[in-house]
XYZ file of C-alpha atoms in Angstrom:
561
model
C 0.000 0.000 0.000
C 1.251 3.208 -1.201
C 0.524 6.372 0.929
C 3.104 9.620 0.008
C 1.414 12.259 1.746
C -1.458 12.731 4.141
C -3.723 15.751 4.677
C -5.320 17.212 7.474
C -8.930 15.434 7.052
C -6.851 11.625 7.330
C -4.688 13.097 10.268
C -7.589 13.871 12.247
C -9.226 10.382 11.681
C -6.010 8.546 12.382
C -5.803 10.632 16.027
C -9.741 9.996 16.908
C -8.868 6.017 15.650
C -6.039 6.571 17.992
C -7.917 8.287 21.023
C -10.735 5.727 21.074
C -7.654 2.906 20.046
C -6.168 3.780 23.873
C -9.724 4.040 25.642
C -10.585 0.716 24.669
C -6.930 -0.646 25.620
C -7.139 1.685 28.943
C -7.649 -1.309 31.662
C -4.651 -3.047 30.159
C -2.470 -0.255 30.701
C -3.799 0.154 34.127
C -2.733 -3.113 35.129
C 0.828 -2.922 34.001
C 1.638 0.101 37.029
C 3.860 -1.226 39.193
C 2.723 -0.134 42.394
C -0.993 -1.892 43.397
C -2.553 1.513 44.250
C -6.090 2.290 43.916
C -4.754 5.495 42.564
C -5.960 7.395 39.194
C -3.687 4.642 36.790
C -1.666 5.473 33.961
C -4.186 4.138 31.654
C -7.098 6.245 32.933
C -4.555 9.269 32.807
C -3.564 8.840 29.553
C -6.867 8.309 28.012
C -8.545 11.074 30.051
C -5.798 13.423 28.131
C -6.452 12.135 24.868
C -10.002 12.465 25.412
C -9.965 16.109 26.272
C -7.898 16.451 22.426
C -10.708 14.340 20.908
C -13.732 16.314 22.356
C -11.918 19.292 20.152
C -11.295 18.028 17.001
C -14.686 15.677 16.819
C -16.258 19.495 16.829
C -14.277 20.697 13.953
C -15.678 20.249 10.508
C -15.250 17.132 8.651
C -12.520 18.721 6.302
C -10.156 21.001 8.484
C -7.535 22.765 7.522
C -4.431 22.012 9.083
C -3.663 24.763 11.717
C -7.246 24.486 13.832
C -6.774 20.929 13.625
C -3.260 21.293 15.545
C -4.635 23.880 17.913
C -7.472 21.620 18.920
C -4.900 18.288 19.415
C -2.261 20.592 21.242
C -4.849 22.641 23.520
C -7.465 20.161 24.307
C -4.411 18.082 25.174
C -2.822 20.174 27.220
C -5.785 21.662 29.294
C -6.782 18.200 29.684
C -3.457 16.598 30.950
C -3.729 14.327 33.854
C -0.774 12.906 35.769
C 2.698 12.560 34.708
C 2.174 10.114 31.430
C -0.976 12.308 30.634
C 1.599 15.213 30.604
C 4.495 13.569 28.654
C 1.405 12.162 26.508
C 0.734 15.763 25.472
C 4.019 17.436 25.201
C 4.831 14.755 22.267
C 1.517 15.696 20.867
C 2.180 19.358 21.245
C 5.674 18.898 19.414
C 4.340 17.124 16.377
C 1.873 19.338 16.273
C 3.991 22.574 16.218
C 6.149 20.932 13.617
C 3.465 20.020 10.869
C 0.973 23.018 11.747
C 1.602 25.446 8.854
C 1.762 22.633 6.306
C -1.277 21.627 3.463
C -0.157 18.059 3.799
C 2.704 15.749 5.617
C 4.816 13.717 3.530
C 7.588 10.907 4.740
C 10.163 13.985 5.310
C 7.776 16.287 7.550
C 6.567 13.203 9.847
C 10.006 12.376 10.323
C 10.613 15.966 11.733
C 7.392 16.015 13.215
C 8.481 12.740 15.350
C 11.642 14.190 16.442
C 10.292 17.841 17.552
C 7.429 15.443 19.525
C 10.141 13.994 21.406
C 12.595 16.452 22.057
C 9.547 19.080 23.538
C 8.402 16.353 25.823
C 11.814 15.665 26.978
C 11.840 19.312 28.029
C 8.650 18.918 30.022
C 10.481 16.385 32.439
C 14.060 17.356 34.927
C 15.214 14.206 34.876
C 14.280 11.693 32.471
C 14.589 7.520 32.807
C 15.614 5.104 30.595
C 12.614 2.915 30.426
C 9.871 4.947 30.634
C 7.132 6.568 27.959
C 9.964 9.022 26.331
C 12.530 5.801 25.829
C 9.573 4.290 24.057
C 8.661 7.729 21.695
C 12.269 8.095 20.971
C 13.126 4.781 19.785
C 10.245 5.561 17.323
C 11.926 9.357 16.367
C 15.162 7.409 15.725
C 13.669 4.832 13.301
C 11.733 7.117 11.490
C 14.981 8.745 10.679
C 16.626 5.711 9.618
C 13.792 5.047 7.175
C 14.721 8.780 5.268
C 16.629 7.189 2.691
C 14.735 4.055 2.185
C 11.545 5.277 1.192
C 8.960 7.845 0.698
C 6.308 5.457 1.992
C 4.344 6.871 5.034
C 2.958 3.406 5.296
C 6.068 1.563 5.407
C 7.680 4.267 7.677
C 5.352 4.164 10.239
C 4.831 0.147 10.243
C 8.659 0.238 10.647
C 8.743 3.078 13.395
C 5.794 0.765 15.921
C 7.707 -2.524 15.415
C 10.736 -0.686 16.535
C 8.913 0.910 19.439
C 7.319 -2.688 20.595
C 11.035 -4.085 20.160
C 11.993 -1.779 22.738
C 9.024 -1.588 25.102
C 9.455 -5.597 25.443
C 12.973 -4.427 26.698
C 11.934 -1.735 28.975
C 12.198 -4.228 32.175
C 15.921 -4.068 31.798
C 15.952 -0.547 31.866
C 14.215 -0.215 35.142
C 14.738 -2.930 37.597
C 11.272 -2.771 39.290
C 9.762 -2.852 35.948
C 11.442 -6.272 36.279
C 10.885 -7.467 39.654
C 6.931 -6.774 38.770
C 6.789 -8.618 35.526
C 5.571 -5.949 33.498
C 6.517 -3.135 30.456
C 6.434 0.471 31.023
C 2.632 1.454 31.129
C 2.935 4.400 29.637
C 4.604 3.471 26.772
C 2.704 0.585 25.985
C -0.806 3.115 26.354
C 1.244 5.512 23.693
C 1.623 2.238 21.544
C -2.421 1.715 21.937
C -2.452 4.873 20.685
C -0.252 4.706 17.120
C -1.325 1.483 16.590
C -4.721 2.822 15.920
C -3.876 5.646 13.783
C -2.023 3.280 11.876
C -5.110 1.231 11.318
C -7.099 4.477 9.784
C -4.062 4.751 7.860
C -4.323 1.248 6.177
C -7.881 1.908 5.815
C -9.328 -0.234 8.165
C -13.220 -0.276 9.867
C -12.025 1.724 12.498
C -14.331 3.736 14.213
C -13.459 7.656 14.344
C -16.237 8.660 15.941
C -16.054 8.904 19.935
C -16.710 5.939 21.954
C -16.761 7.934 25.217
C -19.964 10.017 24.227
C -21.895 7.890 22.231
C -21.895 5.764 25.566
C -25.145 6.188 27.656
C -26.196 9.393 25.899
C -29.977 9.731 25.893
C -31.982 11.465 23.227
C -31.780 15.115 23.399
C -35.374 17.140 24.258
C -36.118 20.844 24.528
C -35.259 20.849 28.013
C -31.495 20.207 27.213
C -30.926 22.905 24.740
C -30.312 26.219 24.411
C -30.430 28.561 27.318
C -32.355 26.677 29.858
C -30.019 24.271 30.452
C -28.849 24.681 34.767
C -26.062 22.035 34.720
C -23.956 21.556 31.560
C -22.464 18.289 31.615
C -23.712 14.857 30.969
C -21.312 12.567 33.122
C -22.066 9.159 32.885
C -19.797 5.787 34.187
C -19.434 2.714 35.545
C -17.600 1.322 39.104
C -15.987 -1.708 39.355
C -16.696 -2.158 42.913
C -13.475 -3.118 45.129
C -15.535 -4.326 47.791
C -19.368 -4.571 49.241
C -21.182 -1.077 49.774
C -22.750 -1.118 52.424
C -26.243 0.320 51.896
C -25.759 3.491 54.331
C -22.872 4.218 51.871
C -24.760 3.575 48.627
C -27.651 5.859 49.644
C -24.829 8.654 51.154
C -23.285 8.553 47.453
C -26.660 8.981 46.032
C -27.763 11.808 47.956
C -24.479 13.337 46.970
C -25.300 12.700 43.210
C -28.271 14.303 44.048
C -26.844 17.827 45.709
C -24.496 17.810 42.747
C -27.060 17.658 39.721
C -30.139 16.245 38.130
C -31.893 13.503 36.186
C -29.580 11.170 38.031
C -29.630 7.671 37.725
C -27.415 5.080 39.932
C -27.698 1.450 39.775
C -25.470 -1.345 41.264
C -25.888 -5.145 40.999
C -23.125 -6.046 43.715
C -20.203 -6.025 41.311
C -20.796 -2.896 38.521
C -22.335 0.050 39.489
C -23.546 2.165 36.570
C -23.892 6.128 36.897
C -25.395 9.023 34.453
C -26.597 12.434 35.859
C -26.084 16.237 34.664
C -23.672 18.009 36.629
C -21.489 21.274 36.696
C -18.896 19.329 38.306
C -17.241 16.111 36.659
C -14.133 16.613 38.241
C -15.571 16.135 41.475
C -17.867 13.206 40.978
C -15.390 10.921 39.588
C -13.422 11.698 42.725
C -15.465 10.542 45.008
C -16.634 6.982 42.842
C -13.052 5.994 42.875
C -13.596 5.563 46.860
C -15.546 2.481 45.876
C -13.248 1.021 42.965
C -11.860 1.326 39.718
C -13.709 3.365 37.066
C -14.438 2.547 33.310
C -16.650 3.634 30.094
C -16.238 7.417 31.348
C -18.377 9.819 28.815
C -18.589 13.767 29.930
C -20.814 15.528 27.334
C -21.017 19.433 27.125
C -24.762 19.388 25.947
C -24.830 23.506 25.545
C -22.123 21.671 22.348
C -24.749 19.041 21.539
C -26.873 19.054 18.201
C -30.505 18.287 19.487
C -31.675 14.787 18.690
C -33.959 14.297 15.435
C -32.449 17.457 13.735
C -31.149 17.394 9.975
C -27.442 17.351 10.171
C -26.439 20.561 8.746
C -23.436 22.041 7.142
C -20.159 22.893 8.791
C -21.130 26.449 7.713
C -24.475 26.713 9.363
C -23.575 24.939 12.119
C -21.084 27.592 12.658
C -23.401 30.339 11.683
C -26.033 29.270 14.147
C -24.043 29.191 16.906
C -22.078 32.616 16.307
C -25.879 34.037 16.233
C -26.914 32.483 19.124
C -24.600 30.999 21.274
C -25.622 29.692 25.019
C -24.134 31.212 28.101
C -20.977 30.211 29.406
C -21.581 28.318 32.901
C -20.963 30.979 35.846
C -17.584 31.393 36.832
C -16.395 31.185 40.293
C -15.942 34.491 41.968
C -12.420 35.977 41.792
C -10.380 36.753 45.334
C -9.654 40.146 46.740
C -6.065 40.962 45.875
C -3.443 40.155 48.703
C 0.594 39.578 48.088
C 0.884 35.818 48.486
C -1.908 33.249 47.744
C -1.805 29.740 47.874
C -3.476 26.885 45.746
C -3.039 23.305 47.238
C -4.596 19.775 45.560
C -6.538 17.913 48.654
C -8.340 15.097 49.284
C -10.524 14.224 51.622
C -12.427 17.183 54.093
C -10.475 17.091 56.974
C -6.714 17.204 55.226
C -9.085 20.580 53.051
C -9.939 21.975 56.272
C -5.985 22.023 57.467
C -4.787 23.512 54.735
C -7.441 26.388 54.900
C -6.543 26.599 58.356
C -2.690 27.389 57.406
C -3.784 29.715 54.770
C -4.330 28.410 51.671
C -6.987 30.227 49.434
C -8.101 27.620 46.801
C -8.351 24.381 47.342
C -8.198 21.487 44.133
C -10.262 18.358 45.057
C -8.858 15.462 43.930
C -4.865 14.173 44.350
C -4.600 10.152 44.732
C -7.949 9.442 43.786
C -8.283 11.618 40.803
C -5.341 13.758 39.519
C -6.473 16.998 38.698
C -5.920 18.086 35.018
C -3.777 21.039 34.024
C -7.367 22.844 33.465
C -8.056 22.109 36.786
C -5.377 23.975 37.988
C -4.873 26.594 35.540
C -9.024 27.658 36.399
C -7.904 28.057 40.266
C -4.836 30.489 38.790
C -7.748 32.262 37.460
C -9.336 32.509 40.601
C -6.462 34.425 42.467
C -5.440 38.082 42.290
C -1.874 38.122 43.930
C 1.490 39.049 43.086
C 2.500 35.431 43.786
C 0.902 32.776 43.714
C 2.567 29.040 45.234
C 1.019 25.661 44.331
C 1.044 22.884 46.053
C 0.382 19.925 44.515
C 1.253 17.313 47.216
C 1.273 14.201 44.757
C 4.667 13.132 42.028
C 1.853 12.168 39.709
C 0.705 15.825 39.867
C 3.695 17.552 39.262
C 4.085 17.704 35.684
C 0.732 18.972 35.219
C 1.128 21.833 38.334
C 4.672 22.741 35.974
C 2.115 22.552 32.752
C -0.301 24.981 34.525
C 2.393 27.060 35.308
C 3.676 27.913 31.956
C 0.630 28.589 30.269
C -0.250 31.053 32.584
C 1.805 34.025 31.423
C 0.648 37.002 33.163
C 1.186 35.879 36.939
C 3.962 35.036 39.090
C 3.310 30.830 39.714
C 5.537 28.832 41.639
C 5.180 25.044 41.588
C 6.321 23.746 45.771
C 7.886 20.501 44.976
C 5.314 18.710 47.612
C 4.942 15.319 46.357
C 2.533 14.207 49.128
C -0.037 15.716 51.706
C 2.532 15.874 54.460
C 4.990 17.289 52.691
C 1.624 19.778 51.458
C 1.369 20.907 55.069
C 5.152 20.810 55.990
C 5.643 23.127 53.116
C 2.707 26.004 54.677
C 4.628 25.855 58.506
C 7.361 26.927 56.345
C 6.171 29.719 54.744
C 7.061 33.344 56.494
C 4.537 36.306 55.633
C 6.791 39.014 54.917
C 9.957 37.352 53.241
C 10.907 37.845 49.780
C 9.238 34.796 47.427
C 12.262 33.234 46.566
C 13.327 32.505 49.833
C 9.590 31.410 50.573
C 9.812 29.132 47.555
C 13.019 28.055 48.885
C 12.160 27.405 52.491
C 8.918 26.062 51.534
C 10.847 23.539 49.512
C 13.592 22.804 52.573
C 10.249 22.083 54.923
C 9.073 19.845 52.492
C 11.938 17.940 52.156
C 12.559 17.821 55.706
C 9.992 15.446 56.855
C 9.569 11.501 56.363
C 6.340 10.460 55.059
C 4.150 7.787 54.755
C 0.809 6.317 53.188
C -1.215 3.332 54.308
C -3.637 2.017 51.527
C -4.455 -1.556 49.750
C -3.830 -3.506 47.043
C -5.781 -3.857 44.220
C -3.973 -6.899 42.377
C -1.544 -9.090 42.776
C 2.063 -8.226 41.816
C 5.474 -8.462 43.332
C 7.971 -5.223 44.065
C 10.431 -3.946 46.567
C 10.822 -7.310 47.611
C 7.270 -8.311 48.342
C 4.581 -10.637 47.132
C 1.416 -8.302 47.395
C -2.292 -10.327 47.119
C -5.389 -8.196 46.240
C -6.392 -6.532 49.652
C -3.779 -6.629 50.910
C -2.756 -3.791 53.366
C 0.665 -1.982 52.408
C 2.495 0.788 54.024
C 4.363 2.429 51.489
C 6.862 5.282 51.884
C 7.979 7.376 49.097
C 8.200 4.835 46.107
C 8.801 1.832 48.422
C 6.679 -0.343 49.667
C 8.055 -0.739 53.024
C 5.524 -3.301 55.150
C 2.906 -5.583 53.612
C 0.304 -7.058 56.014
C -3.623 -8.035 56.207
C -4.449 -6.085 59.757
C -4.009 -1.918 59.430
C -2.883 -1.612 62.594
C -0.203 -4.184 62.401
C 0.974 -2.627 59.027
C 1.305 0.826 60.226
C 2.571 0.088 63.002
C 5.327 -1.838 61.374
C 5.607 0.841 58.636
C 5.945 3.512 61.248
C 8.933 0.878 62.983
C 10.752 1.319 59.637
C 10.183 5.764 59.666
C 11.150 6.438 62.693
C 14.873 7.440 63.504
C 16.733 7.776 67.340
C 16.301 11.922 66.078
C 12.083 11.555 65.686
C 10.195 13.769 67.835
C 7.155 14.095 66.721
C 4.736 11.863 64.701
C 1.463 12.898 62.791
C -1.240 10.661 61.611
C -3.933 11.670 59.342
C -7.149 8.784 59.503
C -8.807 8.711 56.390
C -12.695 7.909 56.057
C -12.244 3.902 56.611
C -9.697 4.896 59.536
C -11.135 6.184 63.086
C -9.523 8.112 65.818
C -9.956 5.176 68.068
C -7.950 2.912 65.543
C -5.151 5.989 65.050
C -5.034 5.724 69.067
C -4.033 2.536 69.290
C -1.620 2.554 66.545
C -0.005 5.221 68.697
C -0.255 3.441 71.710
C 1.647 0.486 70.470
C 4.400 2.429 69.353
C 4.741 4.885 72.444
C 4.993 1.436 74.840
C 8.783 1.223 73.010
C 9.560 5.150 72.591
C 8.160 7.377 75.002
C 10.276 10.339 73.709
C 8.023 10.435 70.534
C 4.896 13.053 70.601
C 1.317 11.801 68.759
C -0.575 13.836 67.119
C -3.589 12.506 65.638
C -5.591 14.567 63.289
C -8.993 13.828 60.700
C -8.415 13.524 57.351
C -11.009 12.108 55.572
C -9.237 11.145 52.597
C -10.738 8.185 51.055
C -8.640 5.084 49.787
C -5.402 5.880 52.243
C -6.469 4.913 55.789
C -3.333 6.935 56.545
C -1.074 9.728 55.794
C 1.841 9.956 58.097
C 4.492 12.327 59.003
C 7.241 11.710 61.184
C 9.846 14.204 62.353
């Protein structure tokens, strides 16, 4: 099959083969992370991202020209990054992007340059880069397509080349990284960005792939008058399904539904022990998800803007009139949050759970990002609480690794303020970072000493498993309890107590003074008490200090100085 050039119509069906290519491939990815967490996975990350592209260049017209078509894959990608591989995911796609935006139609010699300006801009979006991750994967594929340059003009035969060279080397990503190894497993993200090519590819051979997106054909009811136009009260259609981690029990079911209820309308939530199936109109996706994933792992995700939405039963019209139509008439924006009174220094931390919210308002901090572990905020997410604040600088702290990149994301696309990204790469370190700051001190020694507090403290997390692997050393069974400290899991056990305890054996130092634990919603103070009291039988020079929390997933968060 010969293919010399492609044009901007085939190049936005290969990406929407590709986008729905990685959400149907999305679980697999999810079970090749490493650590057992019931955290938001690489899969759901990276599909989440792609998603957010997709939802921009379904709306453009069936023929684009080239340069929308790149601003809708670059932006939507970019607002819509979610953790780190969601980040990388859309640096490479901002790259190629960049590289072929100004051109009628890409030939062998443009993608070529196009795959090497994807991977050198997502390189930049990462300090310090490891062999064996998502980027070794992307440029293994830059490298080959260069090698192909003087062996043919064939897109098709370059690009079948360029993803059996990039599965050659994903298959050897687990001697790259040694706990890629010990688990068994690939790097996740690079085998999602595989997902991904290998379905544009398919468009590009001209096979039935379907461009058109999964996520919101999923669930989506007929449109009536009441959802169009200017009536409508809550904008998005959020509709998905729980794989349920363990039973509900029914005072939790109904609490989940009555918060579905505050949250929206027309909502509709059914469970049959194992699945349980959600659809409602909200204002606030974000938030929803965040709380489901307290009760498992979450699939067949759909958000649908239905102010965007053609109403059911209508002729499909022309690109033009579409666009006509809505320039004459065009529904209101939903309302914006109010903006804050101007002060010097302002703070924006990620949080989860209302307790660990409440402490950080307490030290100071103006807007607060629901979310971290359980659902990493996008770099939308973040970039809308910028817009929120009117300081001269503004610090954020996003207290999880996985939320870095996208905090660093937010931070460079907001031009006109002064952002600072607090290296905090869990909630301890969140609130180690505010004792830290001093009102009054120039912001680059706050940034500074924020950074030093941070860094200061040991920290831990006590969660479960949700499968079976083996890493750092242990052989983990679904449910089972792990205490896990920085990216070690450091005690494995089946009783929380016994775990922590254990875990908190392994923190503490001759030096420790004082220990804080933070009980989540499955926790209790009573439980955190006797954790405490088993360890102060052996070290009586150690203070407890037991706070709320209310994070979900984590029964604890622990810092120990």
């Amino acid at each position: 099959m010969q293919i010399r050039t492609i044009d901007a119509e085939l190049i936005r069906k290969c990406f929407l083969g590709g986008a729905n290519a990685l959400d149907a491939k999305k679980d697999i990815v999810n079970e090749l992370n490493v650590f057992p967490v019931p955290d938001g996975d690489t899969g759901t990350n990276m599909t989440m991202t792609i998603m957010s592209a997709a939802r921009e260049v379904a709306a453009l017209p069936e023929k684009p020209d080239m340069k929308p078509l790149c601003k809708a894959i670059s932006g939507g990608s970019l607002k819509g990054a979610r953790g780190n591989s969601g980040v990388i995911l859309s640096q490479l796609l901002r790259g190629f992007t960049k590289s072929i935006q100004d051109q009628k139609e890409v030939d062998s010699t443009s993608l070529r340059i196009a795959f090497d300006k994807a991977v050198s801009q997502a390189y930049k979006a990462v300090m310090k880069p490891k062999e064996g991750t998502i980027l070794t994967v992307a440029r293994a594929g830059s490298e080959k397509a260069l090698e192909m340059e003087d062996r043919t003009d064939n897109l098709v035969e370059t690009v079948n080349a360029v993803l059996i060279h990039m599965e050659d080397v994903l298959e050897q990503t687990p001697d790259m990284l040694p706990v890629l190894k010990e688990a068994g497993v690939v790097d996740s993200g690079g085998q999602g960005l595989l997902y991904f090519l290998q379905g544009c590819y398919d468009v590009l051979l001209g096979k039935e792939v379907n461009t058109e997106l999964v996520q919101e054909q999923q669930d989506k009811p007929a449109a009536t008058g009441e959802d169009s136009g200017k009536d409508i009260k809550f904008v998005y259609r959020t509709g998905f399904s729980i794989i349920i981690r363990k039973k509900i029990s029914e005072d939790k079911e109904e609490s989940f539904k009555s918060y579905l209820d505050s949250m929206g309308e027309k909502v509709s939530c059914t469970s049959d022990g194992k699945t349980m199936k959600v659809l409602l109109d909200t204002n606030d996706p974000g938030l929803i998800l965040g709380r489901a994933m307290r009760f498992g792992a979450l699939t067949q995700i759909s958000i649908i803007n239905l102010k965007d939405d053609e109403p059911a039963g209508q002729t499909p019209a022309s690109a033009e009139a579409v666009n006509e139509a809505k320039a004459e008439e065009k529904a209101p924006e939903p309302e914006q949050p109010e903006k804050l009174p101007h002060k010097t220094n302002a703070f924006i931390s990620v949080s989860a759970g209302d307790g660990i919210s409440e402490i950080f308002r307490d030290l100071g901090v103006d807007v607060i990002i629901e979310g971290g572990q359980t659902m990493n905020p996008s770099t939308e997410d973040i970039l809308t609480a910028i817009d929120r604040i009117d300081a001269d600088h503004i610090f954020i702290l996003p207290n999880n690794g996985n939320i870095l990149l996208a905090a660093d994301q937010a931070k460079s696309m907001s031009k006109d303020q002064d952002v600072r990204v607090i290296r905090t790469k869990n909630i301890p370190q969140g609130v180690a970072s505010m004792l830290g700051f001093i009102d009054g001190v120039d912001p680059d020694d706050n940034e500074t000493a924020m950074n030093e507090a941070a860094e200061a403290i040991i920290e831990g997390e006590v969660t479960y498993a949700v499968r079976d692997t083996q890493v750092d050393g242990h052989t983990i069974k679904t449910g089972d309890i792990m205490g896990i400290s920085g990216k070690r899991i450091e005690a494995v056990g089946t009783d929380i107590v016994d775990t922590t305890v254990d875990l908190l054996n392994k923190l503490m130092t001759e030096e420790t003074e004082l220990v804080t634990l933070y009980y989540g919603e499955e926790a209790s103070e009573e439980q955190a008490a006797k954790i405490a009291a088993k360890i102060g039988l052996e070290r009586l020079d150690v203070e407890f200090e037991i706070q709320y929390g209310g994070q979900p997933i984590y029964y604890y968060f622990i810092s120990v100085e």
